[in-house]
Tab-separated table of C-alpha atoms in Angstrom:
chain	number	residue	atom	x	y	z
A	121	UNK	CA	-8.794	-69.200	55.011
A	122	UNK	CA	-10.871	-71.651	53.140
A	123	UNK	CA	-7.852	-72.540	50.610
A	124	UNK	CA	-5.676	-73.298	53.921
A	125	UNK	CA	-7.901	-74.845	55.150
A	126	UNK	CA	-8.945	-77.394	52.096
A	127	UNK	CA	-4.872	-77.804	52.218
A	128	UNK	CA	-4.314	-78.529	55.846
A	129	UNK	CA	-7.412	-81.305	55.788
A	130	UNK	CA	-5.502	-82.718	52.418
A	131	UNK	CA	-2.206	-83.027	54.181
A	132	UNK	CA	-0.584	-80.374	52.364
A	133	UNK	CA	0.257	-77.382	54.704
A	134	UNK	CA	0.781	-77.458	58.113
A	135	UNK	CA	-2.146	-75.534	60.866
A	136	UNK	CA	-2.120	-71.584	61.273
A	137	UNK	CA	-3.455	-69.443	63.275
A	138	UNK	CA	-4.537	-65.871	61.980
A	139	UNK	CA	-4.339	-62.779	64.437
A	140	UNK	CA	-5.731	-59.364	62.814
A	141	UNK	CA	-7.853	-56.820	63.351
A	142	UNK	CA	-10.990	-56.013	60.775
A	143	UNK	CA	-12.517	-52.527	59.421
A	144	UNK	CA	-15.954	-51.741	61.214
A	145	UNK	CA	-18.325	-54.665	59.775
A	146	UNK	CA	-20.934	-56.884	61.264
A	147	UNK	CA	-20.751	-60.375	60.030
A	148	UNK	CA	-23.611	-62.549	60.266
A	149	UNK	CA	-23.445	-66.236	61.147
A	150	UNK	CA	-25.585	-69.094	59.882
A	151	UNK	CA	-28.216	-68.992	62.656
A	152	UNK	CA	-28.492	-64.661	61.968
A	153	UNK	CA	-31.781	-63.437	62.086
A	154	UNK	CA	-32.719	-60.302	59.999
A	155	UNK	CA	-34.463	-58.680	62.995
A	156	UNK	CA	-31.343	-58.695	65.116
A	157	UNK	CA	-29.385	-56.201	62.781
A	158	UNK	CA	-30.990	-53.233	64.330
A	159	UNK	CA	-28.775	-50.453	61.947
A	160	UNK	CA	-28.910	-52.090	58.649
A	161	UNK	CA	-26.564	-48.940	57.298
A	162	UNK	CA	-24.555	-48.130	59.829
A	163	UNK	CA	-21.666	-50.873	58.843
A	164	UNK	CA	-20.926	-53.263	55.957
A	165	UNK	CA	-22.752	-56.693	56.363
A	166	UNK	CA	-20.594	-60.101	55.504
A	167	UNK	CA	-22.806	-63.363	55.451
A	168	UNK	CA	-20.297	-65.807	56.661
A	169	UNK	CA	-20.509	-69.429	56.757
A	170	UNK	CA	-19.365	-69.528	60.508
A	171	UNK	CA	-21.864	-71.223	63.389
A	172	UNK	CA	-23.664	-68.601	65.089
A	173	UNK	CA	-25.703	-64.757	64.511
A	174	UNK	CA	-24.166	-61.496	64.432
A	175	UNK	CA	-21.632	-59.994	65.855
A	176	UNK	CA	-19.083	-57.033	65.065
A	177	UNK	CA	-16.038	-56.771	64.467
A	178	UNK	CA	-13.568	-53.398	64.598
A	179	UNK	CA	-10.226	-51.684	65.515
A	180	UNK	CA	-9.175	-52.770	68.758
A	181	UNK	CA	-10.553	-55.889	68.556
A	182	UNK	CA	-8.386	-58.849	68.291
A	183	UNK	CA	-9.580	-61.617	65.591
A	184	UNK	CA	-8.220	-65.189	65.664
A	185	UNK	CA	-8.920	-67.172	62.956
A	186	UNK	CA	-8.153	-70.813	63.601
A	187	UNK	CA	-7.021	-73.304	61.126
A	188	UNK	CA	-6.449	-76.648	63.107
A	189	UNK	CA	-6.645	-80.102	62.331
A	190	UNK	CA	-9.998	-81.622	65.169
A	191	UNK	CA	-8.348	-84.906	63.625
A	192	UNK	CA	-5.118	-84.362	65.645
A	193	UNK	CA	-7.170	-83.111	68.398
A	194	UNK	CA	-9.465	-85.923	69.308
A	195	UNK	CA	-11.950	-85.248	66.549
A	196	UNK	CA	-14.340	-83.702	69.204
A	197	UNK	CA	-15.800	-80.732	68.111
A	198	UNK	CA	-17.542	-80.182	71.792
A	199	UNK	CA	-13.636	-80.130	73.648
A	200	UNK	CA	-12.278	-78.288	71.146
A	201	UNK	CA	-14.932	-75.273	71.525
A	202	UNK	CA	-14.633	-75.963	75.525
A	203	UNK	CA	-10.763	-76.152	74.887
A	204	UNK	CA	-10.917	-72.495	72.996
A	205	UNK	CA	-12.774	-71.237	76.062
A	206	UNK	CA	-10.152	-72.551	78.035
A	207	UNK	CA	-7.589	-70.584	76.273
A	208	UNK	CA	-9.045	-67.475	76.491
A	209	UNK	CA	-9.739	-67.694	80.096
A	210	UNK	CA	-6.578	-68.269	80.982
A	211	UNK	CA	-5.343	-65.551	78.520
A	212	UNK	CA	-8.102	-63.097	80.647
A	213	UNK	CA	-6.738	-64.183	83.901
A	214	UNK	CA	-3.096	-63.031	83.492
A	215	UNK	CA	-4.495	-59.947	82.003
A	216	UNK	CA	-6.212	-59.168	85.186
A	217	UNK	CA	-10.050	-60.513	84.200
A	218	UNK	CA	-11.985	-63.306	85.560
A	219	UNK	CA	-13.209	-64.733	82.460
A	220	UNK	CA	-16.191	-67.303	82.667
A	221	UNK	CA	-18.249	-69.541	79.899
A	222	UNK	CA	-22.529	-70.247	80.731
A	223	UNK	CA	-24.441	-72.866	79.949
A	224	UNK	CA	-26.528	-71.658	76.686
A	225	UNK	CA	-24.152	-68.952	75.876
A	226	UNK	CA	-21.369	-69.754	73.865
A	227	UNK	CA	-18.499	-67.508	74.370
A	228	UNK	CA	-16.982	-65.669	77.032
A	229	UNK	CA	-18.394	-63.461	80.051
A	230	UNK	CA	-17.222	-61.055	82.947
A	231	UNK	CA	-19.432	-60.593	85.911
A	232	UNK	CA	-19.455	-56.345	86.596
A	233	UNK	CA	-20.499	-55.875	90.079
A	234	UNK	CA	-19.289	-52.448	89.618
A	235	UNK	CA	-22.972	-52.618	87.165
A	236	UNK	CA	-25.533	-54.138	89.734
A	237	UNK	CA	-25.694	-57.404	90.981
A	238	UNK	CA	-25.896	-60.393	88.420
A	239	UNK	CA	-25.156	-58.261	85.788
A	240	UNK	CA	-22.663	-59.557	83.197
A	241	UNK	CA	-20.780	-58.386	79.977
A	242	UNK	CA	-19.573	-60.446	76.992
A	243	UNK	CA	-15.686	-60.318	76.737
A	244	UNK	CA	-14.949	-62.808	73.671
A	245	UNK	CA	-17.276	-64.201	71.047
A	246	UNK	CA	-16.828	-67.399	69.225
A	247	UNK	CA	-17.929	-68.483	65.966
A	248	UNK	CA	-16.710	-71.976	64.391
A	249	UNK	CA	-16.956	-73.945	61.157
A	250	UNK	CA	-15.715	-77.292	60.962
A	251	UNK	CA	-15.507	-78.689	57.031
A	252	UNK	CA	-12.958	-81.964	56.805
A	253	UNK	CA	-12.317	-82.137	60.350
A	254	UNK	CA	-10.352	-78.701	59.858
A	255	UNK	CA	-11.923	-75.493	61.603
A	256	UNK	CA	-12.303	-72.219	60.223
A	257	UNK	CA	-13.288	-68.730	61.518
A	258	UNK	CA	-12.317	-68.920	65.427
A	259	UNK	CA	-12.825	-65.681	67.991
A	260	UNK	CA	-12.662	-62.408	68.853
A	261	UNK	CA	-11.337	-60.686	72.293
A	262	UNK	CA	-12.336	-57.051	72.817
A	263	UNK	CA	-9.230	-55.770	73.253
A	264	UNK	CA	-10.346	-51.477	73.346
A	265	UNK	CA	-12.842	-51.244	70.173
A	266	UNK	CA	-16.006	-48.460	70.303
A	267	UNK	CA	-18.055	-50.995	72.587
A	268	UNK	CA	-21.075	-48.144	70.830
A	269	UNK	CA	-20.527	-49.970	67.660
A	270	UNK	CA	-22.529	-52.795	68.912
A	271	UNK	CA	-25.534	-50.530	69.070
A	272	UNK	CA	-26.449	-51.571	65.292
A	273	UNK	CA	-27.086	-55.460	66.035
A	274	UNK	CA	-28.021	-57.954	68.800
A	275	UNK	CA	-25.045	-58.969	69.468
A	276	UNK	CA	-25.113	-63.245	68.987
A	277	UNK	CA	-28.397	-62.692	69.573
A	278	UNK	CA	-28.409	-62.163	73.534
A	279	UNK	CA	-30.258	-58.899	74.585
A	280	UNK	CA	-30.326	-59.135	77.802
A	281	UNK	CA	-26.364	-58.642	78.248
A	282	UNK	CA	-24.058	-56.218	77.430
A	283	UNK	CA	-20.483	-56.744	76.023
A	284	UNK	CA	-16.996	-55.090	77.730
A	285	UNK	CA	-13.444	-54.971	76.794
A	286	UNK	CA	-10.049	-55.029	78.363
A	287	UNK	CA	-9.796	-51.100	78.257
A	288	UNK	CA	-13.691	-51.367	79.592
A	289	UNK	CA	-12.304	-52.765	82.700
A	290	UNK	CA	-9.246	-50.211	83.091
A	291	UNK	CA	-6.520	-53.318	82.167
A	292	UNK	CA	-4.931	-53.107	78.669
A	293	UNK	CA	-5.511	-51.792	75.148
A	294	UNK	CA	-2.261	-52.867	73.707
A	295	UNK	CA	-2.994	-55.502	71.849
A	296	UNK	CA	0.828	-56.986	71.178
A	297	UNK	CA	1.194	-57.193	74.902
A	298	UNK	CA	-2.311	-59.241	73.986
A	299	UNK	CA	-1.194	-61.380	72.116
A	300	UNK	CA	1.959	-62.095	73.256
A	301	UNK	CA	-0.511	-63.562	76.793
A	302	UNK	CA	-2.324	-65.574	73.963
A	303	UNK	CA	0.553	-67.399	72.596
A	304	UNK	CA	1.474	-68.411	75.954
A	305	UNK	CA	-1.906	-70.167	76.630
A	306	UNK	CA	-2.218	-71.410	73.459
A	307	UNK	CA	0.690	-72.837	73.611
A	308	UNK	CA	0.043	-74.357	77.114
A	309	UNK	CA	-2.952	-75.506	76.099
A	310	UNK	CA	-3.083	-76.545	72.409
A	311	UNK	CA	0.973	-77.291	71.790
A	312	UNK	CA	4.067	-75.250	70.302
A	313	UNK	CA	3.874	-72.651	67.983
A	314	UNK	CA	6.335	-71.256	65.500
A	315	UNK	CA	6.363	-67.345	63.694
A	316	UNK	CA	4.828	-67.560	59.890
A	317	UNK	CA	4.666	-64.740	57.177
A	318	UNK	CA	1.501	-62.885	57.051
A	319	UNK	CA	-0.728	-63.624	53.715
A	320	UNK	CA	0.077	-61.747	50.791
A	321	UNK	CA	-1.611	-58.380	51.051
A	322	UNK	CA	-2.365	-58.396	54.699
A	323	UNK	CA	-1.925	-55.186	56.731
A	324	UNK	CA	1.947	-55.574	58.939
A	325	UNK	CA	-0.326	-55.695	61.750
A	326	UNK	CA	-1.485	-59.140	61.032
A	327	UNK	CA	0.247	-61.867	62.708
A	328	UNK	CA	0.266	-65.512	61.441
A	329	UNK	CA	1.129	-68.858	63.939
A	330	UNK	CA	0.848	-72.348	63.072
């Protein structure tokens, strides 16, 4: 990812998009805080060099890892995050959720009024670097992964919510039916995309876009 991206920002390959799913693992961001990772055992622990705390990342969870160029995009990091938001709400919507962003909390939520009123689960997570004007790392959508994995941290650091998934909410766990609904709103909102091979070694499950 950081060798693409070094490339794209020098003009020398074009964006991609990554779409895969991780092992169990926790990654911590740059703003993690040691007393957050509740389960220090439970699951490998990768310092990245993404904005952000911890999170987790599993099977059933859809990764996208985007390489694109802010320069092309208006060289506004603040749209760009807002314009990833926008993308995966209207990705939730034709999957049957009302997806929502908050002031303060960077990703995206679903109200659960089947929970209590005012009560509200995390549905996506986002975690950005920007280095050249190119951005690296990119989101997750909780597709159907053990929701009980996020038992061993604080989840981006927010207590006081819980986090759902697709198959949480009794709409999908098929994550090519997924991701064919992300294309589309990508593509809607960020421009036409085109197939690309998968990076050496990567599982067949991995799926590559720029």
């Amino acid at each position: 990812m950081q060798a693409r991206a070094r490339a794209i920002a020098a003009g020398d390959a074009p964006e991609l998009i990554w779409l895969l799913e991780h092992p169990p693992v926790y990654t911590a961001g740059t703003s993690a805080s040691a007393d957050e990772l509740l389960e220090p055992g439970r699951f490998p622990v990768i310092a990245t060099g993404r904005g952000g705390r911890y999170t987790y990342h599993g099977p059933g969870q859809r990764i996208v890892y985007v390489m694109l160029d802010l320069k092309r995009r208006g060289a506004d990091v603040r749209a760009f995050v807002s314009g990833l938001e926008d993308w995966l709400i209207g990705a939730l919507a034709e999957l049957g959720a009302k997806g929502e962003v908050r002031p303060g909390r960077v990703g995206v939520w679903v109200q659960r009024p089947d929970k209590g009123h005012g009560v509200e689960d995390k549905i996506a997570a986002i975690g950005l670097r920007v280095t050249k004007w190119v951005s690296l790392h990119g989101l997750s959508l909780n597709v159907a992964p053990d929701l009980s994995h996020y038992a061993g941290i604080v989840p981006c650091g927010i207590s006081e919510h819980g986090v759902t998934s697709l198959a949480d909410l009794g709409l999908t766990d098929n994550i090519e039916v997924v991701d064919n609904v992300l294309r589309v709103h990508f593509e809607r909102r960020f421009g036409e995309t085109r197939d690309a091979m998968a990076p050496l070694g990567a599982d067949p499950r991995t799926h590559a876009m720029p």
